[in-house]
Backbone as ProteinMPNN parsed JSONL, in Angstrom:
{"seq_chain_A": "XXXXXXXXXXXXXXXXXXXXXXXXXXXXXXXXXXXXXXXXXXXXXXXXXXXXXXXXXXXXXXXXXXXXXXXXXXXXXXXXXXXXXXXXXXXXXXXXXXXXXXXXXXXXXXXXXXXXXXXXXXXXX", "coords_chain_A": {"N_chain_A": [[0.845, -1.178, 0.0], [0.655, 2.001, -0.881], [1.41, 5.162, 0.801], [-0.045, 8.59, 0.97], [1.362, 11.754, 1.12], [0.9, 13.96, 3.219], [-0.259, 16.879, 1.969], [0.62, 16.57, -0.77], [-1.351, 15.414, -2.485], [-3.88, 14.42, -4.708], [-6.734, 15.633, -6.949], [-10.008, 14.753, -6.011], [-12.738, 13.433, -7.427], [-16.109, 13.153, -7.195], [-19.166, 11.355, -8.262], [-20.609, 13.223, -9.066], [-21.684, 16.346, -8.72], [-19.688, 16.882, -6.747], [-16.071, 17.653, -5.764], [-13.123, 17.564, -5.051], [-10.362, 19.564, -4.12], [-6.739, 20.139, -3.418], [-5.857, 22.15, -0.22], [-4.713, 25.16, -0.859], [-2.213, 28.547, -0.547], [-3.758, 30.12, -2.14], [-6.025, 29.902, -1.52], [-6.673, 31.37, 1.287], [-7.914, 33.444, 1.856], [-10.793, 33.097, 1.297], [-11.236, 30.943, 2.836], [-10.707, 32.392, 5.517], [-12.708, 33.477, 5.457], [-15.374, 32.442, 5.834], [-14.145, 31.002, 7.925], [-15.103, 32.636, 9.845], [-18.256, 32.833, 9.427], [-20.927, 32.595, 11.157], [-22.659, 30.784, 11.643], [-20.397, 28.469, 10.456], [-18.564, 28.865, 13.041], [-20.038, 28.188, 14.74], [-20.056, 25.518, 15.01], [-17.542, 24.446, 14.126], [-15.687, 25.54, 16.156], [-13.643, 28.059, 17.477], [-13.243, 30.968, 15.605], [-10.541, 32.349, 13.507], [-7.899, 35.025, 14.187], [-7.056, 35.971, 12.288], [-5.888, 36.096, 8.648], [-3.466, 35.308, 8.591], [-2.98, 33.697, 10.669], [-4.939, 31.773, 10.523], [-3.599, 30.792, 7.804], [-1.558, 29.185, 9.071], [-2.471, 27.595, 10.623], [-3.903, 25.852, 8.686], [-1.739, 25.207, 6.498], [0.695, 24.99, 7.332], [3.499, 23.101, 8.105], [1.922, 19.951, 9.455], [2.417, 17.576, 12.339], [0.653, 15.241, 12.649], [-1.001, 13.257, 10.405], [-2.011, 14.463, 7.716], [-5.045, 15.432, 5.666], [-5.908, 17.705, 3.662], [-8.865, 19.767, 1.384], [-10.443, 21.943, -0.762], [-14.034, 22.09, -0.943], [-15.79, 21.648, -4.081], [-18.458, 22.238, -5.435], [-20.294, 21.939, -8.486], [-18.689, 23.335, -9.976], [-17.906, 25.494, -7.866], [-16.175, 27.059, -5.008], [-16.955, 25.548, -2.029], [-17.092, 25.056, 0.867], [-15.025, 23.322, 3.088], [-13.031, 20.063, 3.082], [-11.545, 17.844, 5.153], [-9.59, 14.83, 5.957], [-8.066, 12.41, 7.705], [-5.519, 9.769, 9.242], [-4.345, 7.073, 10.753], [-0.538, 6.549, 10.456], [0.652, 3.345, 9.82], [2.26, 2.372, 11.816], [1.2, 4.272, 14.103], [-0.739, 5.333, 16.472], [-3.234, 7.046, 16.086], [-6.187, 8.559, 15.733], [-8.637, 8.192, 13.193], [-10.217, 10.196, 10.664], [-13.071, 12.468, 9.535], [-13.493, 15.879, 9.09], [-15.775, 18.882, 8.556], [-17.171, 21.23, 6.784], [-19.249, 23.548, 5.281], [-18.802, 26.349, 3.933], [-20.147, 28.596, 2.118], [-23.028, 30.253, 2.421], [-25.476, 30.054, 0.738], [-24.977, 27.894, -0.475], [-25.719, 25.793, 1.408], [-27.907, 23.55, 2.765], [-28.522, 22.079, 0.335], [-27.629, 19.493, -0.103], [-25.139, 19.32, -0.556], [-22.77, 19.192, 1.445], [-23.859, 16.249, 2.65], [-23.305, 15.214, 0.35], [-20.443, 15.221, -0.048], [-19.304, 14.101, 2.002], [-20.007, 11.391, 1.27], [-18.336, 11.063, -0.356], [-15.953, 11.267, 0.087], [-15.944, 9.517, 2.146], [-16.134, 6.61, 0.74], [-13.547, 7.414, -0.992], [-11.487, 7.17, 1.366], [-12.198, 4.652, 2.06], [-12.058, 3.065, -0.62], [-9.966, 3.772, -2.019]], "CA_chain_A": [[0.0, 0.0, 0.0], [1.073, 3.299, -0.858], [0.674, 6.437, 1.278], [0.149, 9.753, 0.379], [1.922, 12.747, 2.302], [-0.127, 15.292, 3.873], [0.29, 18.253, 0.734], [0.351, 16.329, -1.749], [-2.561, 14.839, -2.698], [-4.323, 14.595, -6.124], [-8.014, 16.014, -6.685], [-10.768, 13.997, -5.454], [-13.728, 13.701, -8.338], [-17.621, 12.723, -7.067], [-19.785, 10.527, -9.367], [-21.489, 14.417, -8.992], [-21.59, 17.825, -8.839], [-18.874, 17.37, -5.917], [-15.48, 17.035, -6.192], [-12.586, 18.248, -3.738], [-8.673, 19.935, -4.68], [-6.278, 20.266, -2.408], [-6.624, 23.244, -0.137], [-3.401, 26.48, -1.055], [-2.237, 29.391, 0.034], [-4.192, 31.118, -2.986], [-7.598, 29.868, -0.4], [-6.472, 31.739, 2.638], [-8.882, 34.55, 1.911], [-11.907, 32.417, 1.578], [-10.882, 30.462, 4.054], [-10.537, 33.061, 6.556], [-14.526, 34.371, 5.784], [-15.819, 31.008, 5.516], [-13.984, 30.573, 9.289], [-15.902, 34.089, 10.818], [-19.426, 32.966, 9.777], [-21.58, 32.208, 12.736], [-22.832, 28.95, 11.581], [-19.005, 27.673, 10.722], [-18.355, 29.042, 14.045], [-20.969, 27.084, 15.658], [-19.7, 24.198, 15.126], [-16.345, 23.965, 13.393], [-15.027, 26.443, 17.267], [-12.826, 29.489, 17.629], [-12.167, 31.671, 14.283], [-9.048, 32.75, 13.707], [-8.011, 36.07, 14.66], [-6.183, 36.715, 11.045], [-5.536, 35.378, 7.844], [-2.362, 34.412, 8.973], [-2.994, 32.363, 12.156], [-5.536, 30.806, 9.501], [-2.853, 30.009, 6.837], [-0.322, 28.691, 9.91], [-3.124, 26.377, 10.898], [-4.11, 25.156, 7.513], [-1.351, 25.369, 5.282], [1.992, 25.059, 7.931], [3.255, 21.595, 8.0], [1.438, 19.362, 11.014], [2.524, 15.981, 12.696], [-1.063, 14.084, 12.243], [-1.244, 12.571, 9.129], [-3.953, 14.921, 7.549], [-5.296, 15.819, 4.172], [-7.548, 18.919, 3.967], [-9.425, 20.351, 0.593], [-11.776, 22.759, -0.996], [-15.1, 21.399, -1.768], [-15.567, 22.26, -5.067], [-19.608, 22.185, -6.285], [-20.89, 23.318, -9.704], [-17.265, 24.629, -10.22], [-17.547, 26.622, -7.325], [-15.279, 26.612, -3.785], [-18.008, 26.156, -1.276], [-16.355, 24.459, 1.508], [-13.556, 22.322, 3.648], [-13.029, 18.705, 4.219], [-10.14, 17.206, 5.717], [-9.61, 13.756, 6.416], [-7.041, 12.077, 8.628], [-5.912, 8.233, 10.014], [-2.781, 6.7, 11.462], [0.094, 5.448, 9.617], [0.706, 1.671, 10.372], [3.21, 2.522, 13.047], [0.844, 5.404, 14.708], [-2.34, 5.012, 16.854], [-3.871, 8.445, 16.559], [-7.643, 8.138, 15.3], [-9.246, 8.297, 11.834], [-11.604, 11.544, 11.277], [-13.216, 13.344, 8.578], [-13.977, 17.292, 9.137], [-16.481, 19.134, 6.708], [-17.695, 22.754, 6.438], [-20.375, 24.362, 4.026], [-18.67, 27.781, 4.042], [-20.922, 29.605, 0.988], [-24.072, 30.388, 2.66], [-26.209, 29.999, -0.616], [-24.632, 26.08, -0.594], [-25.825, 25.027, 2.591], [-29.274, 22.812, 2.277], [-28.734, 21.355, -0.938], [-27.311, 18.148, 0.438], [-23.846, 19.528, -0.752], [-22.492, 17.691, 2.623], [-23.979, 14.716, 2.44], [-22.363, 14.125, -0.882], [-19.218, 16.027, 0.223], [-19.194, 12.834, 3.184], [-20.372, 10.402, 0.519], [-17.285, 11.136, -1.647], [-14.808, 11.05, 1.08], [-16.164, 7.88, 2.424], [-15.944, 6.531, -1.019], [-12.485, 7.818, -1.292], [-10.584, 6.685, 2.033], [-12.446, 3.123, 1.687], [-11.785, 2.148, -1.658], [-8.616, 4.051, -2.964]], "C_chain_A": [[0.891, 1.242, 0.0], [0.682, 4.348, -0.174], [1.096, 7.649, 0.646], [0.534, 10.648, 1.223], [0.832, 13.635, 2.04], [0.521, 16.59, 2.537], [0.854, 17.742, -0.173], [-0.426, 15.0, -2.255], [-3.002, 15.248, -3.917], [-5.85, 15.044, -5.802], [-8.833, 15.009, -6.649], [-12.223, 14.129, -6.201], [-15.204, 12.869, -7.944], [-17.583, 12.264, -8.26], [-20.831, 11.856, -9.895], [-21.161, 15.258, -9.609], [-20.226, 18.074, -8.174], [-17.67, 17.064, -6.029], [-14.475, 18.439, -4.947], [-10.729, 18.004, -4.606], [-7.878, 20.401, -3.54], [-5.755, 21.542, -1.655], [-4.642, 24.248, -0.473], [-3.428, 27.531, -0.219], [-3.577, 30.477, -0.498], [-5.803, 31.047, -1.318], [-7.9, 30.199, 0.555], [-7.709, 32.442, 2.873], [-10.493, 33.924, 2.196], [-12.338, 31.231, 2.429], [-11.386, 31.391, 5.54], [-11.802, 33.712, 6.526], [-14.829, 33.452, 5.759], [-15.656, 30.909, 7.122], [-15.207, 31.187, 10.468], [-17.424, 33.949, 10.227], [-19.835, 32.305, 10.847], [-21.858, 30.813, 12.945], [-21.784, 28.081, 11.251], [-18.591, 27.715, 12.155], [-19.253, 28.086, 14.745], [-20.568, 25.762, 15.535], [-18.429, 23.591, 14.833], [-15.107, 24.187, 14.907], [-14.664, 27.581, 16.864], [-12.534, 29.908, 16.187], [-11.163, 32.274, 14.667], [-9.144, 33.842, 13.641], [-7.433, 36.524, 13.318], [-6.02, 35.23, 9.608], [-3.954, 34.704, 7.906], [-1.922, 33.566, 9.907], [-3.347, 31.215, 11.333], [-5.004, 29.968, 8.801], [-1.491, 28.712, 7.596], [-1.301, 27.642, 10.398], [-3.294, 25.732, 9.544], [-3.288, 24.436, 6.837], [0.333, 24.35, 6.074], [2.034, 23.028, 7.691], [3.002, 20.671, 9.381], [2.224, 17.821, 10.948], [1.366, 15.181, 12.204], [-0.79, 14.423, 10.646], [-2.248, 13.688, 8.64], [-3.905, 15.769, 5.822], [-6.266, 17.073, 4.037], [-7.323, 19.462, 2.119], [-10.335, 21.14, 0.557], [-12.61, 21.906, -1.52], [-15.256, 22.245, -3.073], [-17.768, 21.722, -5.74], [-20.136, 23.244, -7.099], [-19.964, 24.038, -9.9], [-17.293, 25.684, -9.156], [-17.179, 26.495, -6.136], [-16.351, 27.134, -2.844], [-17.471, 25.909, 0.035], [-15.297, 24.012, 1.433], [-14.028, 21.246, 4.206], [-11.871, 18.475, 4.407], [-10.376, 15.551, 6.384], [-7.764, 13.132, 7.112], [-6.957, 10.535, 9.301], [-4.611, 7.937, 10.359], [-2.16, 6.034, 10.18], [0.256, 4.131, 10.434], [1.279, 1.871, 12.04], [2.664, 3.517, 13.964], [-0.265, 4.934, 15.582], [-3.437, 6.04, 16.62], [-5.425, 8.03, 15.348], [-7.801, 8.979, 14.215], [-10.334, 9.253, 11.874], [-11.431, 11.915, 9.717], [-13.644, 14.369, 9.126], [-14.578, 17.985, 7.879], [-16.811, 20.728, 7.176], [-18.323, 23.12, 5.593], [-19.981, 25.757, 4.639], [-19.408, 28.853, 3.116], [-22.252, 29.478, 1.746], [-25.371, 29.923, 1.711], [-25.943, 28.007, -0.607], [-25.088, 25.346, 0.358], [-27.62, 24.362, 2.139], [-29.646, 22.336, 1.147], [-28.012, 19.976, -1.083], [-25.826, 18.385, -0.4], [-22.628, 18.668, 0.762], [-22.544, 16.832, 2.65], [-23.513, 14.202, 1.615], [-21.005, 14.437, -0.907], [-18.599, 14.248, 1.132], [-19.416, 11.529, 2.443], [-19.048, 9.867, -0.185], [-16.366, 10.926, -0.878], [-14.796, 9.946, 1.14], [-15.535, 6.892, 1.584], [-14.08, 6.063, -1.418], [-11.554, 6.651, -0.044], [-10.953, 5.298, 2.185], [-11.986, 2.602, 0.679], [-10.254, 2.273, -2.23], [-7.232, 3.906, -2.071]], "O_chain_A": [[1.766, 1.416, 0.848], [-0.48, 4.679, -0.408], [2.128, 7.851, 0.007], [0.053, 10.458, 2.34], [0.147, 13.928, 1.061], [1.688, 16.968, 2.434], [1.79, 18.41, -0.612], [-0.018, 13.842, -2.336], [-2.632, 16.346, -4.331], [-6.283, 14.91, -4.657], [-8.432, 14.09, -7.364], [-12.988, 14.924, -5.654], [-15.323, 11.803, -8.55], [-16.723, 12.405, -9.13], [-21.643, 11.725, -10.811], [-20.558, 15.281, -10.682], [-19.518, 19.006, -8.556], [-17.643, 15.928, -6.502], [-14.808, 19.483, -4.388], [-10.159, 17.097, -5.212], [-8.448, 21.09, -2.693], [-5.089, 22.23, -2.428], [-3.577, 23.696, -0.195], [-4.27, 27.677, 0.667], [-4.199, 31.284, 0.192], [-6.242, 31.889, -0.536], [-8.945, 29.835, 1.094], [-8.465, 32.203, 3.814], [-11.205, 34.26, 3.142], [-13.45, 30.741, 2.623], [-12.231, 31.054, 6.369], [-12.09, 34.481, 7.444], [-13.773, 33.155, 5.2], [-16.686, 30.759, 7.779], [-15.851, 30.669, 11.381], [-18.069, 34.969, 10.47], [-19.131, 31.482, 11.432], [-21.563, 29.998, 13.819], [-21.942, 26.913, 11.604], [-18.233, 26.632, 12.617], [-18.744, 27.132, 15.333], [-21.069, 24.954, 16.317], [-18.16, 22.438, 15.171], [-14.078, 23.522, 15.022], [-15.256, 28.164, 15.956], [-11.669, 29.297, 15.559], [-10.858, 32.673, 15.791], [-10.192, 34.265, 13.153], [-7.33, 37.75, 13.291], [-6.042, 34.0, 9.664], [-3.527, 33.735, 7.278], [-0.886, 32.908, 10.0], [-2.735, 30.153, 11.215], [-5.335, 28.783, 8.759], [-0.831, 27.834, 7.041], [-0.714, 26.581, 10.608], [-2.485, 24.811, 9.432], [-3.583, 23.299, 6.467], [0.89, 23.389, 5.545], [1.228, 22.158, 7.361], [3.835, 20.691, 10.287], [2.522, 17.145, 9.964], [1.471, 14.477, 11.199], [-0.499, 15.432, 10.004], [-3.323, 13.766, 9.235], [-3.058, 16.385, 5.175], [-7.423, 17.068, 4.459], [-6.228, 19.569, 1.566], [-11.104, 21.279, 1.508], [-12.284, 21.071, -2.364], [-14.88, 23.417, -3.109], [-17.956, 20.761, -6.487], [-20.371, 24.444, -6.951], [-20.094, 25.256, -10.023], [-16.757, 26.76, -9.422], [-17.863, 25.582, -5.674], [-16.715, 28.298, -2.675], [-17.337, 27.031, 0.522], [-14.549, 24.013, 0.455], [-14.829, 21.074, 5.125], [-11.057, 19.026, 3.666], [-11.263, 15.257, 7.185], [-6.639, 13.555, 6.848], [-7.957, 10.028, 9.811], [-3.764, 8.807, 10.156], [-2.681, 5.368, 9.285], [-0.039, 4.03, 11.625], [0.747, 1.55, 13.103], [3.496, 3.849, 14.807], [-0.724, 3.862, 15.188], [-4.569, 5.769, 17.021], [-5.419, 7.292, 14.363], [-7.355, 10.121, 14.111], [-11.201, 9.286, 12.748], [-10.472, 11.829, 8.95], [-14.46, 14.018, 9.978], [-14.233, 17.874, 6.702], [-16.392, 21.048, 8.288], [-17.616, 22.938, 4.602], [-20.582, 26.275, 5.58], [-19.225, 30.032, 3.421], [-22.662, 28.32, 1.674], [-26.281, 29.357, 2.318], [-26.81, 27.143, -0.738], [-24.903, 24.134, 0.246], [-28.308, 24.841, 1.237], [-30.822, 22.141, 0.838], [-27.87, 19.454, -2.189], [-25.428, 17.349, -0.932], [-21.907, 17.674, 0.674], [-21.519, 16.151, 2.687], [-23.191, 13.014, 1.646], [-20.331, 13.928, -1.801], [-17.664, 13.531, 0.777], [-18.997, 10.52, 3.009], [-18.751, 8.712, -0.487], [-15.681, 10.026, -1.366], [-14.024, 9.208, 0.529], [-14.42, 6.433, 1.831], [-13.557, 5.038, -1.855], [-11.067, 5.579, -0.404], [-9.997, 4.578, 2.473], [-11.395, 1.54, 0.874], [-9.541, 1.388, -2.701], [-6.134, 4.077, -2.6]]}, "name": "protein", "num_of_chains": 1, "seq": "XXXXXXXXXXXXXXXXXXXXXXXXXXXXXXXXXXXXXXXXXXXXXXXXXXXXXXXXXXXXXXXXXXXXXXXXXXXXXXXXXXXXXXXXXXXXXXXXXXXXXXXXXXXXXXXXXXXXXXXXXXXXX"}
């Protein structure tokens, strides 16, 4: 089995609309409004105080294994998922994280197929 390093990762294509690229610096900005709405806040925790705490969490390079992208529906960057699991030699626990950051995207089951596609993804490939 081959692993993939955290930052570099190939794009991730739904049977859909949804499809996920791996997240850059260029995404700080929409990142960092995406973090400061109320309903990301509600549930995702603490926004960041700057686009550059933002990009030092996101972007910097972490210990945990972890993969993070833009959701990408209808060609357009609506969200973040990130997924994460141990290498062989690690114990640290397996997680996906999701976000509907475009207001306008939220209630169109853009999530559920965001979580569909992941699933999908770290099961089969």
């Amino acid at each position: 089995m081959t692993l993939i390093e955290p930052g570099d990762h190939e794009p991730i294509h739904g049977p859909h609309e949804v499809s996920f690229r791996p997240i850059a610096f260029s995404d700080v900005p929409n990142l960092f409004r995406w973090r400061q709405d109320p309903e990301v806040v509600r549930w995702w925790d603490i926004a960041p105080a700057s686009e550059a705490e933002l990009a030092d969490e996101e972007l910097a390079p972490d210990v945990t294994p972890r993969w993070a992208f833009i959701i990408v529906w209808n060609g357009r960057d609506v969200g973040f998922i990130q997924y994460y699991h141990p290498y062989p030699e690690m114990t640290w626990t397996a997680g996906i994280d999701i976000f509907i950051g475009e207001p306008d995207a939220r209630d169109h089951g853009v999530g559920t197929e965001a979580v569909r596609v992941m699933l999908d993804y770290v099961f089969h490939v």
